[in-house]
Amino acid sequence: MATVKELKATARPKAGKGAARAERRAGRVPAVIYGDNKPPVTISLDDKVVRQSIFAGHFLTTLFNIDLDGQKYRVIPRDYALDPVKDFPLHVDFLRLGEGATIRVSVPLHVKGAEISPGVKRGGTVNIVNHTVELEADVDHIPQFIEVDVSKLEINNSVHLSDVELPKGVKPVLREDMTLVTVVPPSGMGEEAKPAADAAAAPAAGAAAPAAGAAKAPAAGAAKAPAAAGGDKKK
């Protein structure tokens, strides 16, 4: 289920790069609230709080109630920018959520049961094919993650999106099924299997050789017999 957190904001009357830099120097993060067919609202947030929220994880699937001078805005982060060198937040975009709204979110996968998977016990490795899934959800049922159980997977077995039970009010964006996780064989497994297959094929090939020789022998004898008979007639 979606987690709702509180954020305190202050109004940011000025827009532009210069005003944004001034906010950052003051320990604030410039942000904007948009959507729901209403004018955008420019705000600023405490740098430390925003930083903690981003690096705590699931930031883009977390609902926030932003308190701006007593007025509450129900929002979800849609994008953010970090400084490429120092990793501090530069800007955040929030989407305003109306009553009964549905949105598209990218939800991460969590894999469980790998330690008891028979394929893993035989030396296979769990390979996450898609680390996130694009889902459409109503705002009250946004999942923090999608859990994928691999406890019964053998080598070369997979879990597809259709195998996962999604929460209420959630459906995949893509119509086609997608592979989420598979158990891949250990490296060298194919090379070991090939000599074994060749060894098994060798006796079958050897058994076939005498049969071919036996078939040829009578034919050769039959070809010589008329020549010997002809020689007797000349004598």
Coordinates of C-alpha atoms in Angstrom, one line a residue:
M1 CA 0.0 0.0 0.0
A2 CA 1.1 3.6 -0.6
T3 CA 2.9 5.3 2.2
V4 CA 1.9 8.9 2.9
K5 CA 4.4 11.3 4.4
E6 CA 4.3 14.9 5.4
L7 CA 6.5 17.7 4.0
K8 CA 6.6 21.3 5.1
A9 CA 7.1 23.8 2.3
T10 CA 7.5 27.5 1.9
A11 CA 6.3 29.6 -1.1
R12 CA 8.9 30.4 -3.8
P13 CA 7.6 33.5 -5.6
K14 CA 10.5 33.8 -7.9
A15 CA 11.3 31.4 -10.7
G16 CA 14.5 31.0 -12.8
K17 CA 18.0 29.8 -12.3
G18 CA 19.2 32.7 -10.2
A19 CA 16.3 32.3 -7.7
A20 CA 16.9 28.5 -7.6
R21 CA 20.6 28.9 -6.8
A22 CA 19.7 31.4 -4.0
E23 CA 17.3 28.8 -2.5
R24 CA 20.1 26.1 -2.6
R25 CA 22.6 28.5 -0.9
A26 CA 20.0 28.9 1.9
G27 CA 19.7 25.2 2.4
R28 CA 16.5 24.8 0.5
V29 CA 15.5 22.7 -2.5
P30 CA 13.4 24.4 -5.2
A31 CA 10.4 22.4 -6.3
V32 CA 7.1 22.7 -8.2
I33 CA 3.7 21.2 -7.9
Y34 CA 1.7 20.7 -11.1
G35 CA -1.2 18.8 -12.6
D36 CA -4.9 18.2 -11.9
N37 CA -5.7 21.0 -14.4
K38 CA -4.6 23.7 -12.0
P39 CA -1.8 26.3 -12.2
P40 CA 1.7 25.2 -11.0
V41 CA 2.8 26.2 -7.6
T42 CA 6.5 26.9 -7.0
I43 CA 7.8 26.0 -3.5
S44 CA 11.0 25.2 -1.7
L45 CA 11.7 22.4 0.8
D46 CA 14.3 21.7 3.5
D47 CA 17.4 20.2 1.8
K48 CA 18.1 17.7 4.6
V49 CA 14.5 16.4 4.6
V50 CA 14.4 16.0 0.8
R51 CA 17.8 14.3 0.8
Q52 CA 16.7 11.8 3.5
S53 CA 13.5 11.1 1.6
I54 CA 15.3 10.4 -1.7
F55 CA 18.0 8.2 -0.3
A56 CA 15.6 6.2 1.9
G57 CA 14.3 4.6 -1.3
H58 CA 10.9 4.3 -3.0
F59 CA 10.8 8.1 -3.3
L60 CA 9.0 8.0 -6.7
T61 CA 6.3 5.7 -5.3
T62 CA 5.6 7.6 -2.1
L63 CA 2.7 9.9 -1.5
F64 CA 3.3 13.2 0.2
N65 CA 1.0 15.7 1.9
I66 CA 2.8 19.0 1.3
D67 CA 1.8 21.7 3.8
L68 CA 2.2 25.1 2.3
D69 CA 1.2 27.8 4.8
G70 CA -1.7 25.6 6.1
Q71 CA -2.9 24.4 2.7
K72 CA -2.4 20.7 2.0
Y73 CA -1.4 19.3 -1.4
R74 CA -1.6 15.6 -2.0
V75 CA 1.2 14.8 -4.4
I76 CA 3.6 12.2 -5.7
P77 CA 7.2 12.9 -6.9
R78 CA 7.5 12.5 -10.7
D79 CA 11.1 13.6 -11.2
Y80 CA 14.1 14.9 -9.3
A81 CA 17.6 16.1 -10.2
L82 CA 20.8 15.5 -8.2
D83 CA 24.1 17.3 -8.4
P84 CA 26.3 15.0 -10.6
V85 CA 29.4 15.5 -8.3
K86 CA 28.1 16.0 -4.8
D87 CA 24.7 14.2 -5.1
F88 CA 22.7 16.9 -3.3
P89 CA 19.1 17.5 -4.6
L90 CA 18.8 20.3 -7.2
H91 CA 15.1 20.2 -7.9
V92 CA 11.9 18.1 -7.4
D93 CA 8.8 17.9 -9.5
F94 CA 5.6 16.9 -7.8
L95 CA 2.3 15.8 -9.4
R96 CA -0.8 17.0 -7.8
L97 CA -3.3 14.2 -7.2
G98 CA -7.0 14.8 -7.5
E99 CA -9.7 12.7 -5.9
G100 CA -9.8 9.2 -7.3
A101 CA -6.8 9.7 -9.6
T102 CA -4.9 6.9 -11.2
I103 CA -1.3 7.2 -12.2
R104 CA 1.5 5.3 -13.9
V105 CA 4.4 4.3 -11.7
S106 CA 7.6 2.3 -12.1
V107 CA 7.7 -0.2 -9.2
P108 CA 10.8 -2.2 -8.3
L109 CA 11.0 -6.0 -7.9
H110 CA 11.8 -7.8 -4.7
V111 CA 12.9 -11.4 -5.1
K112 CA 12.2 -13.9 -2.4
G113 CA 12.9 -17.7 -1.9
A114 CA 16.2 -17.7 -3.8
E115 CA 18.0 -19.6 -1.0
I116 CA 15.6 -22.6 -1.3
S117 CA 15.2 -22.6 -5.1
P118 CA 16.1 -26.1 -6.5
G119 CA 17.7 -24.5 -9.5
V120 CA 20.0 -22.3 -7.3
K121 CA 20.9 -25.4 -5.1
R122 CA 22.1 -27.1 -8.3
G123 CA 24.4 -24.1 -9.0
G124 CA 22.1 -21.9 -11.0
T125 CA 21.9 -18.1 -10.5
V126 CA 18.8 -15.9 -10.2
N127 CA 18.8 -13.4 -13.0
I128 CA 16.4 -10.4 -12.7
V129 CA 15.4 -9.7 -16.3
N130 CA 13.3 -6.6 -15.5
H131 CA 14.2 -4.7 -12.3
T132 CA 11.1 -2.6 -12.5
V133 CA 7.5 -2.9 -13.7
E134 CA 5.4 -0.2 -15.2
L135 CA 2.0 -0.3 -13.5
E136 CA -1.2 1.8 -13.5
A137 CA -2.6 2.2 -10.0
D138 CA -5.1 4.3 -8.1
V139 CA -3.3 6.6 -5.7
D140 CA -4.5 4.7 -2.6
H141 CA -3.1 1.4 -3.8
I142 CA 0.4 2.3 -5.1
P143 CA 2.6 -0.7 -4.2
Q144 CA 6.1 0.0 -2.8
F145 CA 7.4 -3.0 -4.7
I146 CA 6.3 -6.2 -6.5
E147 CA 7.4 -9.4 -4.8
V148 CA 8.5 -12.3 -7.0
D149 CA 8.7 -15.8 -5.4
V150 CA 11.5 -18.0 -7.0
S151 CA 11.5 -20.7 -4.3
K152 CA 10.2 -23.4 -6.8
L153 CA 12.2 -22.5 -9.9
E154 CA 14.5 -25.0 -11.5
I155 CA 17.3 -24.1 -13.9
N156 CA 15.9 -22.4 -17.1
N157 CA 12.6 -21.8 -15.4
S158 CA 11.1 -18.2 -15.3
V159 CA 8.5 -16.1 -13.6
H160 CA 6.4 -13.9 -15.8
L161 CA 4.3 -10.9 -14.9
S162 CA 1.1 -12.9 -15.4
D163 CA 2.4 -15.3 -12.6
V164 CA 2.4 -12.5 -10.0
E165 CA -0.8 -11.5 -8.2
L166 CA -0.9 -7.7 -8.3
P167 CA -2.5 -5.7 -5.4
K168 CA -6.1 -4.4 -5.7
G169 CA -6.5 -1.4 -8.0
V170 CA -3.2 -2.2 -9.8
K171 CA -2.7 -3.4 -13.4
P172 CA 0.2 -3.6 -15.8
V173 CA 0.7 -0.9 -18.4
L174 CA 1.9 -3.2 -21.1
R175 CA -0.5 -5.7 -22.6
E176 CA 2.1 -8.3 -23.5
D177 CA 3.4 -10.6 -20.8
M178 CA 7.0 -10.0 -19.7
T179 CA 9.7 -12.1 -18.1
L180 CA 10.6 -10.8 -14.7
V181 CA 13.1 -13.4 -13.2
T182 CA 14.7 -16.6 -14.5
V183 CA 17.2 -19.1 -13.1
V184 CA 20.2 -19.4 -15.4
P185 CA 22.5 -22.4 -15.5
P186 CA 26.0 -22.2 -14.1
S187 CA 28.8 -21.3 -16.5
G188 CA 30.3 -24.5 -18.1
M189 CA 27.2 -26.5 -17.6
G190 CA 26.6 -26.6 -21.4
E191 CA 30.3 -27.6 -22.0
E192 CA 30.0 -30.5 -19.5
A193 CA 26.8 -31.8 -21.1
K194 CA 28.2 -31.9 -24.6
P195 CA 31.0 -34.5 -24.0
A196 CA 28.4 -36.6 -22.1
A197 CA 26.1 -36.5 -25.1
D198 CA 28.9 -37.3 -27.5
A199 CA 29.9 -40.3 -25.4
A200 CA 26.4 -41.6 -25.3
A201 CA 26.1 -41.2 -29.1
A202 CA 29.4 -43.1 -29.8
P203 CA 28.1 -46.6 -28.9
A204 CA 25.1 -46.1 -31.2
A205 CA 27.3 -45.1 -34.1
G206 CA 29.6 -48.2 -33.5
A207 CA 26.7 -50.5 -33.4
A208 CA 25.5 -49.2 -36.7
A209 CA 28.9 -49.8 -38.4
P210 CA 28.8 -53.7 -38.4
A211 CA 25.3 -53.7 -39.8
A212 CA 26.5 -51.6 -42.7
G213 CA 29.5 -54.0 -43.3
A214 CA 27.2 -57.0 -43.2
A215 CA 25.0 -55.5 -45.8
K216 CA 28.0 -54.9 -48.2
A217 CA 29.6 -58.4 -47.9
P218 CA 26.9 -60.4 -49.8
A219 CA 26.8 -57.8 -52.5
A220 CA 30.6 -58.2 -53.1
G221 CA 30.4 -62.0 -53.1
A222 CA 27.5 -62.0 -55.5
A223 CA 29.5 -59.8 -58.0
K224 CA 32.5 -62.2 -58.1
A225 CA 30.4 -65.4 -58.6
P226 CA 29.6 -64.8 -62.3
A227 CA 33.3 -64.1 -63.1
A228 CA 34.4 -67.4 -61.6
A229 CA 31.7 -69.3 -63.5
G230 CA 32.8 -67.7 -66.8
G231 CA 36.4 -68.9 -66.2
D232 CA 35.2 -72.6 -65.9
K233 CA 33.5 -72.4 -69.3
K234 CA 36.7 -71.2 -71.0
K235 CA 38.5 -74.3 -69.7

